[in-house]
Every structure is written in C-alpha cells, then in structure tokens.
Coordinates of C-alpha atoms in Angstrom, one line a residue:
X1 CA -24.7 -11.0 -3.0
X2 CA -24.1 -8.1 -0.6
X3 CA -22.3 -5.2 -2.0
X4 CA -20.7 -3.0 0.7
X5 CA -17.0 -2.7 0.3
X6 CA -16.5 -4.5 3.6
X7 CA -18.8 -7.4 2.6
X8 CA -16.9 -7.8 -0.7
X9 CA -13.5 -7.6 1.1
X10 CA -14.5 -10.3 3.7
X11 CA -15.7 -12.5 0.8
X12 CA -12.5 -12.2 -1.1
X13 CA -9.9 -12.6 1.6
X14 CA -11.1 -16.2 2.5
X15 CA -10.2 -17.3 -1.0
X16 CA -6.6 -18.6 -1.1
X17 CA -4.9 -16.8 -4.1
X18 CA -1.2 -17.1 -3.0
X19 CA 1.2 -16.9 -6.0
X20 CA 4.2 -19.1 -6.4
X21 CA 7.6 -17.8 -7.6
X22 CA 8.8 -21.3 -8.3
X23 CA 6.0 -22.0 -10.8
X24 CA 6.6 -21.4 -14.5
X25 CA 2.9 -21.2 -15.4
X26 CA 0.8 -18.1 -15.9
X27 CA -0.9 -17.6 -13.6
X28 CA 1.6 -19.3 -11.2
X29 CA -1.2 -20.9 -9.3
X30 CA -4.6 -22.0 -10.7
X31 CA -6.3 -21.1 -7.5
X32 CA -6.0 -17.4 -8.4
X33 CA -8.6 -18.1 -11.1
X34 CA -11.1 -19.1 -8.4
X35 CA -11.3 -15.4 -7.3
X36 CA -11.2 -14.2 -10.9
X37 CA -14.3 -16.2 -11.7
X38 CA -16.1 -14.8 -8.7
X39 CA -15.2 -11.2 -9.7
X40 CA -16.4 -11.9 -13.2
X41 CA -19.8 -13.2 -11.8
X42 CA -20.2 -10.1 -9.7
X43 CA -19.2 -7.7 -12.5
X44 CA -21.8 -9.4 -14.8
X45 CA -24.4 -9.1 -12.0
X46 CA -23.9 -5.3 -11.8
X47 CA -24.3 -5.0 -15.5
X48 CA -20.8 -5.0 -17.0
X49 CA -21.6 -7.3 -19.9
X50 CA -18.1 -7.7 -21.3
X51 CA -16.5 -8.9 -18.0
X52 CA -14.4 -12.0 -18.5
X53 CA -11.5 -14.0 -17.2
X54 CA -8.8 -15.0 -19.8
X55 CA -6.6 -18.1 -19.9
X56 CA -3.7 -16.3 -18.2
X57 CA -5.8 -15.3 -15.2
X58 CA -6.6 -11.7 -16.0
X59 CA -10.0 -10.2 -15.5
X60 CA -11.2 -7.4 -17.9
X61 CA -14.3 -5.3 -17.8
X62 CA -15.7 -2.0 -19.0
X63 CA -17.9 0.6 -17.4
X64 CA -19.3 2.4 -20.4
X65 CA -19.3 6.2 -20.7
X66 CA -22.5 7.9 -19.9
X67 CA -21.7 11.2 -21.7
X68 CA -21.5 12.3 -25.3
X69 CA -18.2 14.2 -25.3
X70 CA -14.8 12.4 -25.6
X71 CA -13.2 11.7 -22.2
X72 CA -9.8 10.0 -21.8
X73 CA -10.3 6.3 -21.1
X74 CA -8.9 5.5 -17.6
X75 CA -8.2 2.1 -16.0
X76 CA -8.5 1.0 -12.4
X77 CA -6.2 -1.9 -11.6
X78 CA -5.6 -4.2 -8.6
X79 CA -4.0 -7.6 -8.2
X80 CA -5.7 -10.8 -7.1
X81 CA -2.8 -12.7 -5.6
X82 CA -1.4 -12.6 -2.1
X83 CA 2.3 -12.8 -1.2
X84 CA 4.3 -16.0 -0.8
X85 CA 5.9 -14.5 2.4
X86 CA 3.3 -15.9 4.7
X87 CA 0.4 -18.4 4.4
X88 CA -2.9 -17.2 2.9
X89 CA -4.7 -20.5 3.4
X90 CA -7.7 -20.6 5.7
X91 CA -7.9 -16.9 6.4
X92 CA -10.2 -16.1 9.3
X93 CA -10.9 -12.3 9.2
X94 CA -11.8 -10.6 12.6
X95 CA -13.6 -7.3 12.9
X96 CA -12.7 -5.1 15.9
X97 CA -15.8 -2.8 15.9
X98 CA -15.5 0.8 17.3
X99 CA -11.8 0.4 18.0
X100 CA -11.1 2.1 21.3
X101 CA -7.3 2.4 20.9
X102 CA -4.4 0.3 22.2
X103 CA -2.7 -2.8 21.0
X104 CA -4.8 -5.6 19.3
X105 CA -4.1 -9.1 20.4
X106 CA -5.0 -11.7 17.8
X107 CA -7.1 -14.7 19.0
X108 CA -5.6 -17.5 16.9
X109 CA -2.1 -16.9 18.1
X110 CA -1.9 -14.9 21.3
X111 CA 1.7 -14.0 20.7
X112 CA 0.7 -12.0 17.6
X113 CA -0.1 -8.5 18.7
X114 CA -0.7 -5.5 16.4
X115 CA 1.1 -2.8 18.4
X116 CA 0.4 0.9 18.3
X117 CA 4.1 1.5 18.6
X118 CA 4.7 -0.3 15.3
X119 CA 1.5 1.0 13.6
X120 CA 1.2 4.8 14.4
X121 CA -1.7 5.0 11.9
X122 CA -3.9 3.2 14.5
X123 CA -3.9 6.5 16.3
X124 CA -6.1 7.9 13.5
X125 CA -8.5 5.0 13.7
X126 CA -10.3 5.5 17.0
X127 CA -14.0 4.7 16.6
X128 CA -13.4 2.9 13.3
X129 CA -13.9 -0.8 12.5
X130 CA -10.5 -2.6 12.2
X131 CA -10.3 -5.8 10.2
X132 CA -7.4 -8.2 11.1
X133 CA -6.7 -12.0 10.8
X134 CA -6.7 -14.4 13.7
X135 CA -2.9 -14.2 13.7
X136 CA -2.2 -17.5 11.8
X137 CA -2.3 -16.1 8.2
X138 CA -1.9 -12.9 6.3
X139 CA -5.0 -10.9 5.6
X140 CA -4.7 -10.2 1.9
X141 CA -5.6 -6.5 2.1
X142 CA -2.7 -6.4 -0.4
X143 CA -4.6 -6.2 -2.7
X144 CA -8.0 -7.6 -2.0
X145 CA -8.8 -4.2 -0.5
X146 CA -8.1 -2.7 -3.9
X147 CA -10.3 -5.2 -5.6
X148 CA -13.2 -4.6 -3.2
X149 CA -12.9 -0.9 -3.6
X150 CA -12.8 -0.9 -7.4
X151 CA -15.8 -3.4 -7.5
X152 CA -17.8 -1.2 -5.1
X153 CA -16.9 2.0 -7.0
X154 CA -18.0 0.3 -10.2
X155 CA -21.4 -0.6 -8.7
X156 CA -21.8 3.0 -7.4
X157 CA -21.1 4.4 -10.9
X158 CA -23.5 1.9 -12.6
X159 CA -26.3 2.5 -10.0
X160 CA -26.0 6.3 -10.2
X161 CA -26.2 7.5 -13.8
X162 CA -26.3 11.1 -12.6
X163 CA -22.5 10.8 -11.9
X164 CA -21.1 11.7 -15.2
X165 CA -18.0 9.8 -16.4
X166 CA -16.2 8.6 -19.4
X167 CA -15.3 5.0 -20.3
X168 CA -13.6 3.2 -17.4
X169 CA -11.7 0.0 -17.8
X170 CA -11.1 -2.5 -15.0
X171 CA -8.1 -4.8 -14.9
X172 CA -7.5 -7.4 -12.2
X173 CA -4.1 -9.1 -12.4
X174 CA -2.5 -12.4 -11.1
X175 CA 1.1 -12.8 -9.9
X176 CA 1.8 -9.2 -9.0
X177 CA 3.6 -10.3 -5.8
X178 CA 6.1 -12.4 -7.7
X179 CA 6.8 -9.7 -10.3
X180 CA 4.8 -11.1 -13.2
X181 CA 1.6 -9.2 -12.8
X182 CA 1.5 -7.7 -16.3
X183 CA 3.5 -10.3 -18.2
X184 CA 0.5 -11.3 -20.2
X185 CA -1.7 -8.2 -19.9
X186 CA -3.3 -7.3 -23.2
X187 CA -3.2 -3.5 -23.3
X188 CA -4.6 -3.3 -26.8
X189 CA -7.7 -5.2 -25.6
X190 CA -7.8 -3.1 -22.5
X191 CA -7.8 0.1 -24.5
X192 CA -7.1 2.6 -21.7
X193 CA -5.0 5.8 -22.0
X194 CA -4.2 6.3 -18.3
X195 CA -4.4 4.2 -15.2
X196 CA -4.4 3.9 -11.5
X197 CA -3.3 0.9 -9.4
X198 CA -5.3 0.8 -6.2
X199 CA -2.5 -0.8 -4.2
X200 CA -1.2 1.8 -1.8
X201 CA -1.3 2.0 2.0
X202 CA -2.4 5.0 4.1
X203 CA -5.7 6.8 3.3
X204 CA -5.1 10.0 1.4
X205 CA -1.8 8.9 -0.2
X206 CA -1.1 8.9 -3.9
X207 CA 2.3 7.7 -5.3
X208 CA 3.9 8.7 -8.5
X209 CA 7.4 7.2 -7.9
X210 CA 8.7 3.7 -7.3
X211 CA 12.1 2.2 -7.0
X212 CA 13.9 1.2 -10.1
X213 CA 14.8 -2.5 -9.7
X214 CA 17.3 -5.1 -11.0
X215 CA 18.0 -8.6 -10.1
X216 CA 21.6 -9.9 -10.0
X217 CA 22.7 -13.5 -10.1
X218 CA 26.2 -14.4 -9.2
X219 CA 27.4 -18.0 -10.0
X220 CA 30.7 -19.2 -8.5
X221 CA 32.6 -22.1 -10.0
X222 CA 34.9 -23.4 -7.2
X223 CA 37.6 -26.0 -7.3
X224 CA 36.3 -29.3 -5.9
X225 CA 38.4 -32.1 -4.7
X226 CA 38.2 -34.9 -2.2
X227 CA 38.5 -33.3 1.3
X228 CA 41.1 -35.8 2.3
X229 CA 43.5 -34.5 -0.4
X230 CA 42.3 -30.9 -0.4
X231 CA 45.2 -28.9 1.1
X232 CA 46.3 -26.1 -1.2
X233 CA 43.9 -27.2 -3.9
X234 CA 40.2 -27.0 -2.7
X235 CA 38.4 -23.7 -3.3
X236 CA 34.9 -24.2 -1.8
X237 CA 32.2 -22.4 -3.7
X238 CA 30.0 -22.2 -0.6
X239 CA 32.7 -20.4 1.4
X240 CA 33.4 -18.1 -1.5
X241 CA 29.7 -17.2 -1.6
X242 CA 29.7 -16.7 2.2
X243 CA 32.7 -14.3 1.9
X244 CA 30.9 -12.2 -0.7
X245 CA 27.8 -11.9 1.5
X246 CA 30.0 -11.1 4.5
X247 CA 31.6 -8.1 2.7
X248 CA 28.3 -6.5 1.8
X249 CA 28.1 -2.9 3.2
X250 CA 26.0 -2.9 6.3
X251 CA 24.6 0.5 5.6
X252 CA 23.1 -0.4 2.1
X253 CA 20.7 -3.1 3.3
X254 CA 16.9 -3.0 3.6
X255 CA 17.1 -3.1 7.3
X256 CA 19.4 -0.1 7.5
X257 CA 17.8 2.2 4.9
X258 CA 14.7 4.4 4.6
X259 CA 13.3 7.3 2.6
X260 CA 15.1 7.6 -0.7
X261 CA 18.0 5.3 0.1
X262 CA 18.4 2.2 -2.1
X263 CA 19.9 -1.1 -1.1
X264 CA 21.6 -4.4 -2.1
X265 CA 19.8 -7.4 -0.7
X266 CA 20.7 -11.1 -1.0
X267 CA 17.5 -13.1 -1.4
X268 CA 18.8 -16.6 -1.9
X269 CA 21.9 -18.8 -1.8
X270 CA 22.1 -22.3 -3.2
X271 CA 25.0 -24.5 -4.0
X272 CA 27.6 -27.1 -3.3
X273 CA 31.4 -27.2 -2.8
X274 CA 31.8 -27.1 -6.6
X275 CA 29.3 -24.5 -7.6
X276 CA 27.2 -21.9 -5.7
X277 CA 24.7 -19.2 -6.8
X278 CA 23.7 -16.0 -4.9
X279 CA 20.6 -14.1 -5.9
X280 CA 20.3 -10.4 -5.1
X281 CA 17.8 -7.6 -5.7
X282 CA 19.2 -4.1 -6.1
X283 CA 16.9 -1.1 -5.6
X284 CA 17.3 2.7 -6.1
X285 CA 15.1 5.6 -7.1
X286 CA 17.7 6.6 -9.8
X287 CA 18.9 4.3 -12.6
X288 CA 22.4 5.8 -12.0
X289 CA 22.2 4.6 -8.4
X290 CA 21.4 1.1 -9.6
X291 CA 24.5 1.1 -11.7
X292 CA 26.7 2.4 -8.8
X293 CA 25.4 -0.4 -6.5
X294 CA 25.9 -3.1 -9.1
X295 CA 29.4 -1.9 -9.8
X296 CA 30.1 -1.9 -6.0
X297 CA 28.7 -5.5 -5.8
X298 CA 31.0 -6.7 -8.6
X299 CA 34.0 -5.0 -7.0
X300 CA 33.2 -7.0 -3.9
X301 CA 33.1 -10.2 -5.9
X302 CA 36.4 -9.4 -7.6
X303 CA 38.0 -8.7 -4.3
X304 CA 36.9 -12.0 -2.9
X305 CA 37.8 -14.0 -6.0
X306 CA 41.3 -12.6 -5.9
X307 CA 41.9 -15.0 -3.0
X308 CA 40.7 -18.0 -5.0
X309 CA 42.7 -18.1 -8.2
X310 CA 41.4 -21.5 -9.2
X311 CA 37.8 -20.4 -9.2
X312 CA 35.7 -18.2 -11.5
X313 CA 32.4 -16.4 -11.5
X314 CA 29.6 -15.0 -13.7
X315 CA 27.7 -11.8 -12.9
X316 CA 24.3 -11.5 -14.6
X317 CA 22.0 -8.4 -14.2
X318 CA 18.4 -8.6 -15.2
X319 CA 16.2 -5.5 -15.4
X320 CA 13.0 -5.9 -13.3
X321 CA 11.2 -2.6 -13.4
X322 CA 11.9 1.1 -13.6
X323 CA 10.8 4.2 -11.6
X324 CA 7.4 5.2 -13.1
X325 CA 8.0 8.9 -12.3
X326 CA 9.9 9.4 -15.5
X327 CA 6.7 8.5 -17.4
X328 CA 4.2 10.1 -15.1
X329 CA 5.9 13.5 -15.1
X330 CA 4.9 13.7 -18.8
X331 CA 1.3 13.4 -17.8
X332 CA 0.8 15.6 -14.7
X333 CA -3.0 15.4 -14.9
X334 CA -2.9 11.8 -13.7
X335 CA -1.6 12.7 -10.3
X336 CA -3.3 16.1 -10.2
X337 CA -6.7 14.5 -10.8
X338 CA -6.0 11.9 -8.1
X339 CA -5.1 14.5 -5.6
X340 CA -8.3 16.5 -6.3
X341 CA -10.4 13.3 -5.9
X342 CA -8.8 12.7 -2.5
X343 CA -9.7 16.3 -1.5
X344 CA -13.3 15.8 -2.6
X345 CA -13.4 12.5 -0.6
X346 CA -12.6 14.6 2.5
X347 CA -8.9 14.0 3.0
X348 CA -5.7 16.0 2.6
X349 CA -3.7 14.4 -0.2
X350 CA -0.2 13.2 0.4
X351 CA 2.0 12.7 -2.6
X352 CA 4.9 10.2 -2.1
X353 CA 7.2 7.5 -3.3
X354 CA 7.0 3.7 -2.8
X355 CA 10.0 1.7 -1.5
X356 CA 9.0 -1.0 -3.9
X357 CA 7.1 -1.5 -7.1
X358 CA 3.5 -2.0 -8.3
X359 CA 2.0 -3.3 -11.5
X360 CA 1.9 0.4 -12.5
X361 CA 5.7 0.5 -12.6
X362 CA 5.8 -1.8 -15.6
X363 CA 2.4 -0.7 -17.1
X364 CA 3.8 2.9 -17.3
X365 CA 6.7 1.7 -19.5
X366 CA 4.3 -0.6 -21.5
X367 CA 2.3 2.5 -22.6
X368 CA -0.3 2.8 -19.8
X369 CA 1.0 5.5 -17.4
X370 CA -0.2 4.6 -13.9
X371 CA -0.1 6.3 -10.6
X372 CA -0.8 4.4 -7.3
X373 CA -3.7 5.3 -5.0
X374 CA -4.2 4.1 -1.4
X375 CA -6.1 1.0 -0.7
X376 CA -5.9 1.5 3.1
X377 CA -4.1 -1.6 4.3
X378 CA -1.1 -1.8 6.7
X379 CA 1.6 -4.3 7.8
X380 CA 1.3 -6.1 4.4
X381 CA 2.6 -9.7 3.9
X382 CA 2.3 -10.6 7.6
X383 CA -0.1 -12.0 10.2
X384 CA -0.3 -8.5 11.7
X385 CA -1.9 -7.0 8.5
X386 CA -4.9 -4.8 9.1
X387 CA -7.3 -2.3 7.5
X388 CA -10.3 -0.2 8.5
X389 CA -13.7 -0.3 7.0
X390 CA -13.8 3.5 7.0
X391 CA -10.5 3.8 5.0
X392 CA -11.9 1.4 2.4
X393 CA -15.0 3.5 2.1
X394 CA -12.8 6.6 1.6
X395 CA -11.0 4.7 -1.3
X396 CA -14.4 4.0 -2.9
X397 CA -15.4 7.6 -2.7
X398 CA -12.0 8.7 -4.1
X399 CA -12.4 6.4 -7.2
X400 CA -15.9 7.7 -7.8
X401 CA -14.7 11.3 -7.6
X402 CA -11.8 10.5 -9.9
X403 CA -14.2 9.2 -12.5
X404 CA -16.2 12.4 -12.2
X405 CA -13.1 14.7 -12.4
X406 CA -11.8 13.1 -15.6
X407 CA -15.2 13.8 -17.2
X408 CA -15.4 17.4 -15.9
X409 CA -11.9 18.2 -17.1
X410 CA -12.2 16.6 -20.5

C-alpha cells in the first residue's frame, strides 16, 4: 500500500461510487461500500483500531489524542460517492507532469479540452502535476480528493507523535451528491464537537456559508378528454406545465446568477395530458429570500391556472438544507482555526460562500457545526474535472496544522 496523497487519490478514483437519486436504499448504491471497505482496511493498517463500515455505508474511525489536557474533539468529513451528472464508470486518470501552461486536450475524447479561459486557476499551476480523466468520465475529485487528503493527514498524525493533537474523528459518508449524505449518520457514536468537511475547491479557501435550499413540487390536474371532442373542454396538463416554465423570470435562473444571488430552477417535468408534475429547486443565502422566491413561483402558477378553470394544482415545499453560517457564527473559532492552519500551510486564506451545499450544511443543524475546507478540485461533475498534486498536498498540510492548532489553543 503506497501512502502519498496522490497514490491514494489514484487508487480511489478508479472505484465506481456513483450514487443514484432514484434508489430508495441507504446507501443508494451498494458499490459505494466497495470504497468504504478499502478505506477501513487502510485505516486499520495505519493503526486506527476502531475503523469500521456500518450497514448504511458510513465509515467511522478515531485518531486518539496524544496529550493529557482536554481538547475539543474535531471531525474531518468527506463523501465517498460521485455525482450522477456524468458517468463515473471506468475512470482512467491521466497525470500531466510539470504542467507548462495552456489548454489540456484529453486523450479519450479529443473534443474534451480543459481550457485556461474556463479555468483561470490553471494560471497558478505552472510546474505542478495536473490530474485529469481521459475525457470520457468524471474524475471524482469531488470528493475523493478529500478522502485521500484526510487519509494522508491521518497517517502523518499517527506516524509523528511529536505533533500534539486532541482526539480526531473521521467520518466518510455515502450519497452526499443526492442530498442524503447525513441521513443515517450517527453523531452520538461519532462523538465530535466541531467538524470540517474537506469538500471545497481552490487551495486556500474556507467556506462558512452555503445556500439555504428548498425543493418545490407542483402537480397539475388537467381536464382530459378524447382529442376528437376536446374543443372548449380539454385542459392539457402538459401545456399548463409548459406555460408555468415559460413564465419563469429569466434573471432568477442558475445560468443568469452569480455571487449572492439565488435562483429558481426547474429540474424535472413528468406527466400526461391528465396530470403533470414539475420539480424545482429554490436557492438563496437568506431564508427570507427563499420565501420570496417561493411566493413568486406560486403567483406564476396561479396566473397560469386562471386560464384553465377546469384544472387544479398542488404546491408542496420541502426543506432541504439551511445556510450553515447561522450556526458557525456562534462558534467563530472553527473558521479562525482553519484560516490559521491555511496560513501555516503557506497560503493566504480566502473566506467565502458556497453556491450549493455540503454535508456540513445539515451536520451544522444536527449539532455538529462544520465549516468547509478546500480539497483542490475544479470543474466538478464533468469530464473536464481536474486537480493538482501540489494542491492536495497543501490540503494535507492544512489538516495536520488544524489538528495542532486546536491542541495549542485548548
């Protein structure tokens, strides 16, 4: 077993762990446990004797404290699954050594090109080793980079008892990409006070804020009748659904927003003439912003339905996750310690927000306040995904320093 962060990463990405939103099981795909079993083997091999995989696909392990004084128990968390957006089967990682700059054409599909114009961070990677796919799959740096970094940091801490640290818990989750990453996490068993998801992007970044998120499902009951006798009677649910989508504001969509702007995003339409369903996700950094967007969406529905008096609708809102900043602001030391660790690892820390969510969003509200630390990957969920060896090494160093800082400041 080799133990550099790059070797670990290259081992993990070839294991297919794609999650499945259509599955009702936990984990959603049994193949995620294949990686979980490997991680447990490796954790046991480095001396973490309690490492285990549970029936729901979670991996737990403990790095014991090596000091006598009480130190807050912290957790490092990453997810094992890859996104359903693009295939993760038969990943063939490529290493571009000593990157000289310029676009990177991928060998398995010559039309797939990682362009500097789309990836300005490549400008900071000259001389580094860039890991990509062959262009036919995603890479899985989201979040197998985080796994490799946590595993490597764990080995560094175990092998170097002169680095003083408190108890550190490790948690590797399934199904994060489909929003179920902590559904069955046992926080009482985990026993941590504060946590860090290692699931961010650019080296040096730490995030203490996510979107708040809801799902909305609109079901339309139309008026069905034989099309040969439909005049003045038929109200086609498919057309009603289309009219609702057509009236969505163009400036409140993912493709037209950035920064702190939220959006309304249709993610699925199913149906027949008689009945149709539209699924939406609604995102905003403020809960009040979610409510405004949902009210706007229902006003659109009511406006359309006024033209179809023989039809009806239901409008169901489901909470998905909430902005973790409200919790993290009560524990400023979580982010302050992360920023100091990034400084000690040789970078200027950048504090920011995520236009999305992490396992930490929900963990924070479940009683484990979690900030998000960079893992180093870019262009997630696509065949153009890439990461550099040097950025993964910086993440490992950050995690080791973070363990040291919590002990120093206890």
